[in-house]
CSV table of C-alpha atoms and ligand atoms in Angstrom, one decimal:
chain,number,residue,atom,x,y,z
A,1,MET,CA,0.0,0.0,0.0
A,2,ALA,CA,1.2,3.5,-0.8
A,3,THR,CA,2.6,5.8,2.0
A,4,PHE,CA,1.6,9.4,2.2
A,5,ILE,CA,3.4,11.9,4.5
A,6,VAL,CA,2.1,15.5,5.0
A,7,LEU,CA,4.6,18.0,6.3
A,8,LEU,CA,2.7,20.6,8.3
A,9,GLY,CA,4.2,23.8,9.7
A,10,PRO,CA,4.5,27.5,9.3
A,11,PRO,CA,6.4,29.3,6.4
A,12,GLY,CA,10.1,29.1,6.8
A,13,VAL,CA,10.2,26.3,9.4
A,14,GLY,CA,12.1,23.9,7.1
A,15,LYS,CA,9.5,21.8,5.4
A,16,GLY,CA,11.1,22.0,2.0
A,17,THR,CA,14.5,21.3,3.3
A,18,GLN,CA,13.3,18.2,5.2
A,19,ALA,CA,11.0,17.0,2.4
A,20,LYS,CA,14.0,16.8,0.0
A,21,ILE,CA,16.1,14.8,2.5
A,22,LEU,CA,13.1,12.5,3.3
A,23,ALA,CA,12.4,12.0,-0.4
A,24,GLU,CA,15.9,10.7,-0.9
A,25,THR,CA,15.9,8.4,2.1
A,26,THR,CA,12.4,7.0,1.5
A,27,ASN,CA,12.4,7.1,-2.3
A,28,LEU,CA,9.0,8.7,-2.2
A,29,ALA,CA,8.1,11.6,-4.6
A,30,HIS,CA,8.4,15.1,-3.1
A,31,ILE,CA,5.4,17.3,-4.0
A,32,SER,CA,5.7,20.9,-3.1
A,33,SER,CA,2.7,23.1,-3.9
A,34,GLY,CA,4.8,26.2,-3.7
A,35,ASP,CA,7.3,24.8,-6.2
A,36,LEU,CA,4.5,23.7,-8.6
A,37,PHE,CA,3.1,27.3,-8.5
A,38,ARG,CA,6.6,28.7,-9.1
A,39,GLU,CA,7.2,26.4,-12.0
A,40,ASN,CA,3.9,27.6,-13.5
A,41,LEU,CA,5.0,31.2,-12.9
A,42,LYS,CA,8.4,30.5,-14.7
A,43,ASN,CA,6.5,29.0,-17.7
A,44,GLN,CA,4.0,31.9,-17.7
A,45,THR,CA,1.0,29.6,-17.6
A,46,GLU,CA,-2.5,30.9,-16.8
A,47,LEU,CA,-2.3,29.1,-13.5
A,48,GLY,CA,1.1,30.8,-12.8
A,49,LYS,CA,-0.3,34.2,-13.5
A,50,LEU,CA,-3.3,33.6,-11.3
A,51,ALA,CA,-1.2,32.2,-8.4
A,52,LYS,CA,1.3,35.1,-8.5
A,53,SER,CA,-1.5,37.6,-7.7
A,54,TYR,CA,-2.1,35.8,-4.4
A,55,MET,CA,1.5,34.7,-3.7
A,56,ASP,CA,2.8,38.3,-3.9
A,57,LYS,CA,0.4,39.4,-1.3
A,58,GLY,CA,1.2,36.4,1.0
A,59,GLU,CA,-2.3,35.0,0.6
A,60,LEU,CA,-3.4,31.5,-0.3
A,61,VAL,CA,-4.2,30.6,-3.9
A,62,PRO,CA,-7.9,29.6,-4.0
A,63,ASP,CA,-8.7,26.0,-3.0
A,64,ASP,CA,-10.2,24.9,-6.3
A,65,VAL,CA,-7.2,25.6,-8.5
A,66,THR,CA,-4.8,24.3,-5.9
A,67,ILE,CA,-6.7,21.1,-5.4
A,68,SER,CA,-6.8,20.4,-9.1
A,69,MET,CA,-3.1,21.1,-9.5
A,70,ILE,CA,-2.3,18.6,-6.8
A,71,ARG,CA,-4.8,16.0,-8.1
A,72,ASP,CA,-2.9,16.1,-11.5
A,73,ARG,CA,0.4,15.8,-9.8
A,74,LEU,CA,-0.7,12.8,-7.7
A,75,SER,CA,-2.0,11.0,-10.8
A,76,ARG,CA,1.6,10.7,-12.2
A,77,ALA,CA,3.3,7.3,-12.0
A,78,ASP,CA,6.0,8.3,-9.5
A,79,CYS,CA,3.2,8.7,-6.8
A,80,GLU,CA,2.0,5.1,-7.1
A,81,THR,CA,4.0,4.2,-4.0
A,82,GLY,CA,3.1,7.4,-2.2
A,83,ALA,CA,4.4,10.9,-1.7
A,84,ILE,CA,5.7,13.5,0.7
A,85,LEU,CA,3.4,16.5,0.5
A,86,ASP,CA,5.1,19.8,1.4
A,87,GLY,CA,2.8,22.8,1.6
A,88,PHE,CA,-0.4,21.0,0.8
A,89,PRO,CA,-3.0,20.8,2.4
A,90,ARG,CA,-3.2,24.2,3.9
A,91,THR,CA,-6.9,24.5,4.5
A,92,PRO,CA,-9.6,22.1,5.8
A,93,ALA,CA,-11.2,22.0,2.3
A,94,GLN,CA,-7.8,20.9,0.9
A,95,ALA,CA,-7.4,18.3,3.6
A,96,ASP,CA,-10.9,16.9,2.8
A,97,ALA,CA,-10.1,16.9,-0.9
A,98,LEU,CA,-6.8,15.0,-0.3
A,99,GLU,CA,-8.6,12.4,1.7
A,100,LYS,CA,-10.9,11.7,-1.2
A,101,MET,CA,-8.1,11.7,-3.7
A,102,LEU,CA,-6.1,9.1,-1.7
A,103,THR,CA,-9.0,6.6,-1.5
A,104,GLY,CA,-8.3,6.3,-5.2
A,105,PHE,CA,-4.9,5.0,-4.3
A,106,LYS,CA,-6.4,2.7,-1.6
A,107,GLY,CA,-4.3,5.0,0.6
A,108,LYS,CA,-4.6,7.6,3.3
A,109,VAL,CA,-2.4,10.2,5.1
A,110,ASP,CA,-0.2,8.0,7.2
A,111,TYR,CA,2.0,10.5,9.0
A,112,VAL,CA,1.8,14.2,9.6
A,113,PRO,CA,5.0,15.6,11.1
A,114,PHE,CA,4.0,19.0,12.6
A,115,ILE,CA,7.2,21.1,12.6
A,116,THR,CA,7.2,24.2,14.7
A,117,ALA,CA,9.6,27.1,15.7
A,118,ALA,CA,9.2,30.6,17.2
A,119,LYS,CA,8.2,33.5,14.9
A,120,ASP,CA,11.6,35.2,15.0
A,121,ILE,CA,13.2,32.0,13.8
A,122,LEU,CA,10.7,31.7,10.9
A,123,VAL,CA,11.3,35.3,9.8
A,124,GLU,CA,15.1,34.9,10.0
A,125,ARG,CA,15.0,31.7,8.0
A,126,ALA,CA,12.6,32.9,5.3
A,127,SER,CA,14.2,36.3,4.9
A,128,GLY,CA,17.7,34.7,4.4
A,129,ARG,CA,16.5,32.0,2.0
A,130,TRP,CA,18.0,31.6,-1.4
A,131,THR,CA,16.1,29.4,-3.9
A,132,CYS,CA,17.5,27.7,-7.0
A,133,ARG,CA,15.9,28.9,-10.2
A,134,GLU,CA,16.0,25.5,-12.0
A,135,GLN,CA,14.8,23.0,-9.4
A,136,GLY,CA,14.0,24.8,-6.2
A,137,HIS,CA,17.0,23.6,-4.1
A,138,ILE,CA,17.0,25.6,-0.9
A,139,TYR,CA,19.9,27.5,0.7
A,140,HIS,CA,20.3,30.1,3.5
A,141,GLN,CA,22.8,32.9,3.5
A,142,LYS,CA,23.8,32.0,7.1
A,143,PHE,CA,22.6,28.5,8.0
A,144,ASN,CA,23.2,26.7,4.7
A,145,PRO,CA,25.2,28.9,2.3
A,146,PRO,CA,26.1,27.6,-1.2
A,147,GLN,CA,29.8,27.0,-2.0
A,148,LYS,CA,29.7,29.8,-4.6
A,149,VAL,CA,27.6,32.9,-3.8
A,150,GLY,CA,24.5,33.0,-6.0
A,151,ILE,CA,25.0,29.5,-7.6
A,152,CYS,CA,23.3,26.3,-6.8
A,153,ASP,CA,25.8,23.6,-5.7
A,154,ILE,CA,23.6,20.8,-7.2
A,155,ASP,CA,22.6,22.0,-10.7
A,156,GLY,CA,24.7,25.2,-11.1
A,157,SER,CA,21.7,27.4,-11.8
A,158,GLU,CA,21.2,30.9,-10.4
A,159,LEU,CA,20.0,31.4,-6.8
A,160,TYR,CA,17.3,34.1,-6.2
A,161,GLN,CA,15.4,35.6,-3.3
A,162,ARG,CA,11.7,34.9,-3.5
A,163,ASP,CA,9.6,38.0,-3.8
A,164,ASP,CA,7.4,36.7,-1.0
A,165,ASP,CA,10.3,36.3,1.4
A,166,LYS,CA,10.5,40.0,2.2
A,167,VAL,CA,10.0,40.5,6.0
A,168,GLU,CA,6.5,42.1,5.6
A,169,THR,CA,5.2,39.4,3.4
A,170,VAL,CA,6.6,36.6,5.6
A,171,SER,CA,4.8,38.2,8.6
A,172,LYS,CA,1.6,38.2,6.5
A,173,ARG,CA,2.1,34.5,5.5
A,174,ILE,CA,2.6,33.6,9.1
A,175,LYS,CA,-0.7,35.3,10.0
A,176,VAL,CA,-2.5,33.5,7.1
A,177,TYR,CA,-1.0,30.2,8.3
A,178,LEU,CA,-2.3,30.8,11.9
A,179,ASP,CA,-5.8,31.7,10.6
A,180,GLN,CA,-6.2,29.1,7.8
A,181,THR,CA,-3.8,26.2,8.3
A,182,MET,CA,-3.7,25.8,12.1
A,183,PRO,CA,-7.1,24.0,12.2
A,184,LEU,CA,-5.4,21.1,10.4
A,185,VAL,CA,-3.3,20.4,13.5
A,186,GLU,CA,-6.5,19.3,15.4
A,187,TYR,CA,-7.9,17.6,12.2
A,188,TYR,CA,-4.8,15.3,11.9
A,189,ARG,CA,-4.4,14.9,15.7
A,190,GLN,CA,-7.9,13.5,15.9
A,191,LYS,CA,-7.0,11.0,13.2
A,192,GLY,CA,-4.0,9.9,15.3
A,193,VAL,CA,-1.4,10.6,12.7
A,194,LEU,CA,0.1,13.9,14.0
A,195,VAL,CA,3.7,13.9,15.4
A,196,GLU,CA,5.1,17.1,16.8
A,197,ILE,CA,8.7,18.0,15.8
A,198,ASP,CA,10.8,20.8,17.2
A,199,GLY,CA,11.9,22.7,14.1
A,200,SER,CA,14.2,25.1,15.9
A,201,GLN,CA,17.1,22.6,16.0
A,202,PRO,CA,19.8,22.4,13.3
A,203,VAL,CA,18.8,20.6,10.0
A,204,ASP,CA,20.5,17.3,10.9
A,205,GLN,CA,18.8,17.1,14.3
A,206,VAL,CA,15.4,17.8,12.8
A,207,THR,CA,16.0,15.0,10.2
A,208,GLU,CA,17.0,12.6,12.9
A,209,ASN,CA,13.8,13.3,15.0
A,210,LEU,CA,11.7,13.1,11.9
A,211,LEU,CA,13.1,9.7,10.9
A,212,ALA,CA,12.7,8.4,14.4
A,213,ALA,CA,9.1,9.5,14.5
A,214,LEU,CA,8.4,7.8,11.1
A,215,LYS,CA,9.9,4.5,12.2
A,216,LYS,CA,7.5,4.3,15.2
T,301,ADP,P1,9.7,26.0,4.4
T,301,ADP,O1,9.6,25.0,3.2
T,301,ADP,O2,9.0,25.5,5.6
T,301,ADP,O3,9.2,27.4,4.1
T,301,ADP,P2,12.6,25.8,4.0
T,301,ADP,O4,12.9,24.4,4.0
T,301,ADP,O5,12.5,26.5,2.6
T,301,ADP,O6,11.2,26.1,4.8
T,301,ADP,O7,13.6,26.6,4.9
T,301,ADP,C1,13.5,28.0,5.1
T,301,ADP,C2,14.9,28.6,5.2
T,301,ADP,O8,15.5,28.1,6.4
T,301,ADP,C3,15.9,28.1,4.1
T,301,ADP,O9,16.8,29.2,3.8
T,301,ADP,C4,16.6,26.9,4.7
T,301,ADP,O10,18.0,26.8,4.2
T,301,ADP,C5,16.7,27.3,6.2
T,301,ADP,N1,16.5,26.2,7.1
T,301,ADP,C6,15.7,25.1,7.0
T,301,ADP,N2,15.8,24.3,8.1
T,301,ADP,C7,16.7,24.9,8.9
T,301,ADP,C8,17.3,24.6,10.2
T,301,ADP,N3,16.9,23.5,10.8
T,301,ADP,N4,18.1,25.4,10.8
T,301,ADP,C9,18.5,26.5,10.1
T,301,ADP,N5,18.1,26.9,8.9
T,301,ADP,C10,17.2,26.1,8.3
T,302,ADP,P1,6.6,28.2,2.4
T,302,ADP,O1,7.4,26.9,2.0
T,302,ADP,O2,7.6,29.3,2.8
T,302,ADP,O3,5.5,28.0,3.3
T,302,ADP,P2,5.4,27.9,-0.2
T,302,ADP,O4,6.4,27.8,-1.2
T,302,ADP,O5,4.9,26.6,0.4
T,302,ADP,O6,6.0,28.7,1.0
T,302,ADP,O7,4.2,28.8,-0.6
T,302,ADP,C1,4.4,30.0,-1.2
T,302,ADP,C2,3.0,30.6,-1.6
T,302,ADP,O8,2.4,29.7,-2.6
T,302,ADP,C3,2.0,30.7,-0.5
T,302,ADP,O9,2.2,31.9,0.3
T,302,ADP,C4,0.7,30.7,-1.2
T,302,ADP,O10,0.4,31.9,-1.9
T,302,ADP,C5,1.0,29.6,-2.3
T,302,ADP,N1,0.6,28.3,-1.9
T,302,ADP,C6,1.5,27.2,-1.7
T,302,ADP,N2,0.8,26.2,-1.3
T,302,ADP,C7,-0.5,26.5,-1.3
T,302,ADP,C8,-1.7,25.8,-0.9
T,302,ADP,N3,-1.7,24.5,-0.5
T,302,ADP,N4,-2.9,26.5,-0.9
T,302,ADP,C9,-2.9,27.8,-1.3
T,302,ADP,N5,-1.8,28.5,-1.7
T,302,ADP,C10,-0.6,27.9,-1.6
C-alpha cells in the first residue's frame, strides 16, 4: 500500500529542506505546492499568473485551482507508492479533498509531522532563504550557504530571493498560516497521525527526529 506523508508547519520552518532529505531516504516523490506554482510562474501559464497575484500578497491561492493542480500531480506514475506532501493541504477544504483523492490509491495520510519554531526563527530563516531557479533547491545565507555565492551547488543554476520572502510578506504569510492552516493540526491529531517535531534545531537534528518519528 502507498505511503503518504504530509509536512505541516509555518512558512520558513524547514518543510522543503526536510522534504527533500526524506524523499531521498524513503524514495517517495516530493510534492511541493509552492514549487509547482513557481514552476507555472516561470513557464508563464494561466495558473502561474493567477497564483502570482495571491503569492505576492502572501495570501493563499484559491482551493479549487490548488486542489486540481495537486490532483494532476498525484496522478503521475511516481506517486504510485506514495508521496511526501510539502505545503499541501493548507486549509480544511484541501485536507478533505486530499482524503478523497487518496481513496483512489487505496491509501490515506499515514504520518503528519507538525514542525514548529518561534516566529523570530521563521522570519530569520525565510528572509535569508535563497532558492534555486531551476529545481527549487534551498539555501540560507547564514545557515546553509552555497559553495559559490549565488550559484546552486547541485545544478549550477542561479539562486534568487523569492519576492514573498520579504519580511513584511513573511509576517503576513505567518498570519495566514495561523488563521487558515492551524485548524489542520487538530484535524490530523484526531486521526491519530500527528507527530510534533521541534523545528528550531539544526537541520540534521530535525531530520533525525523526523526519521525516528516515522519509524514508530
Ligand atoms: P519551508 O519550506 O517550511 O518554508 P525551507 O525548508 O525552505 O522552509 O527553509 C527556510 C529557510 O531556512 C531556508 O533558507 C533553509 O535553508 C533554512 N533552514 C531550513 N531548516 C533549517 C534549520 N533546521 N536550521 C537553520 N536553517 C534552516
Ligand atoms: P513556504 O514553504 O515558505 O511556506 P510555499 O512555497 O509553500 O512557502 O508557498 C508560497 C506561496 O504559494 C503561499 O504563500 C501561497 O500563496 C501559495 N501556496 C502554496 N501552497 C499552497 C496551498 N496549498 N494552498 C494555497 N496556496 C498555496
